[in-house]
Amino acid sequence: MKKITIAIDGYSSCGKSTMAKNLAREIGYIYIDSGAMYRAVTLYSLQKGFFTEKGIETEALKAAMPDIHISFRLNPETQRPMTFLNGTNVEEAIRSMEVSSHVSPVAALGFVREALVKQQQEMGKAKGIVMDGRDIGTVVFPDAELKIFVTASAAIRAQRRYDELRSKGQEASYEKILENVEERDRIDQTREVSPLRQADDAILLDNSHMSIAEQKQWLTEKFQAAING
Ligand code: CDP
Ligand code: CDP
């Protein structure tokens, strides 16, 4: 069967990776969480002390870019993807509130995007890939056969993130999460390089009132239509 490229973009915490991961598993495609790559660069910057009260030291990060190696492996037990930074499993560490509150300024840097986009395009060369992020349908894979743009109200997105953290037994503040979600959306949409926007040929999905099973069904139908079209 022919293989296609699937780009899933949208606002933070609206369920992009959940739907992308589910579809990839169902159809036997590779799944890549591009946000994890921006998060890994952010974690590295925090570990190296590149953040000062004046913001990020861009020259230090630029010089360090060749030393940042990001890769993905499947957890053999859960079959869930794990993110590795220079050989260390950082899958949990990159999801911390500290990384969430520093990632958008890092993702606004042109040289960071250039390096990560190159790697993402390499990963998608053979097609058969589902990638989620902010600029996948507009910049990384502008020729993707299926493009989805996901949105949901900010309150619902923050609630989903809050529920997720609580279900893992982690402390969380709904107010802080909502603030972070809205702030990241603002930075992601207004940055100069590759701002978050819906590609002209992307299908819009507002999943505010959809269950995970309903959005999975919706996406499977769009995939079937794309593959037959
Ligand atoms: O999962 P969540 O929606 O919270 O965010 P993410 O997908 O892990 O992405 C984290 C951050 O990385 C976003 O807020 C963006 O600033 C940045 N990002 C980006 O600029 N471009 C991408 N393709 C993916 C993520
Ligand atoms: O990748 P993105 O940041 O867009 O979101 P996610 O990490 O896939 O999903 C955020 C949370 O929303 C997860 O805990 C999902 O289980 C939950 N959720 C969802 O993905 N879709 C729904 N329709 C409802 C909840």
Coordinates of N, CA, C and O in Angstrom, one line a residue, residues 49-58 102 105:
G49 N 23.0 26.0 32.1 CA 22.9 27.3 32.6 C 22.9 28.4 31.6 O 23.4 29.5 31.8
F50 N 22.3 28.1 30.4 CA 22.2 29.1 29.4 C 21.1 30.2 29.6 O 21.0 31.2 28.9
F51 N 20.2 29.9 30.6 CA 19.2 30.9 30.9 C 19.7 31.8 32.0 O 20.1 31.3 33.1
T52 N 19.6 33.1 31.8 CA 20.0 34.1 32.8 C 18.7 34.9 33.1 O 17.7 34.7 32.4
E53 N 18.8 35.9 34.0 CA 17.7 36.7 34.2 C 17.4 37.6 33.0 O 16.2 38.1 32.8
K54 N 18.4 37.7 32.1 CA 18.1 38.5 30.9 C 17.5 37.7 29.8 O 17.3 38.2 28.7
G55 N 17.4 36.4 30.0 CA 16.8 35.5 29.0 C 17.8 34.5 28.6 O 18.8 34.2 29.3
I56 N 17.7 33.9 27.4 CA 18.6 32.8 27.0 C 19.9 33.4 26.3 O 19.8 34.4 25.5
E57 N 21.0 32.8 26.6 CA 22.2 33.2 26.0 C 22.3 32.6 24.7 O 22.8 31.4 24.5
T58 N 21.9 33.3 23.6 CA 21.8 32.6 22.3 C 23.1 32.2 21.7 O 23.2 31.2 21.1
H102 N 10.0 27.4 29.7 CA 11.2 28.0 29.0 C 11.3 27.6 27.5 O 12.1 28.2 26.7
P105 N 10.5 30.4 24.0 CA 11.6 31.3 23.6 C 12.7 30.6 22.8 O 13.3 31.1 21.9

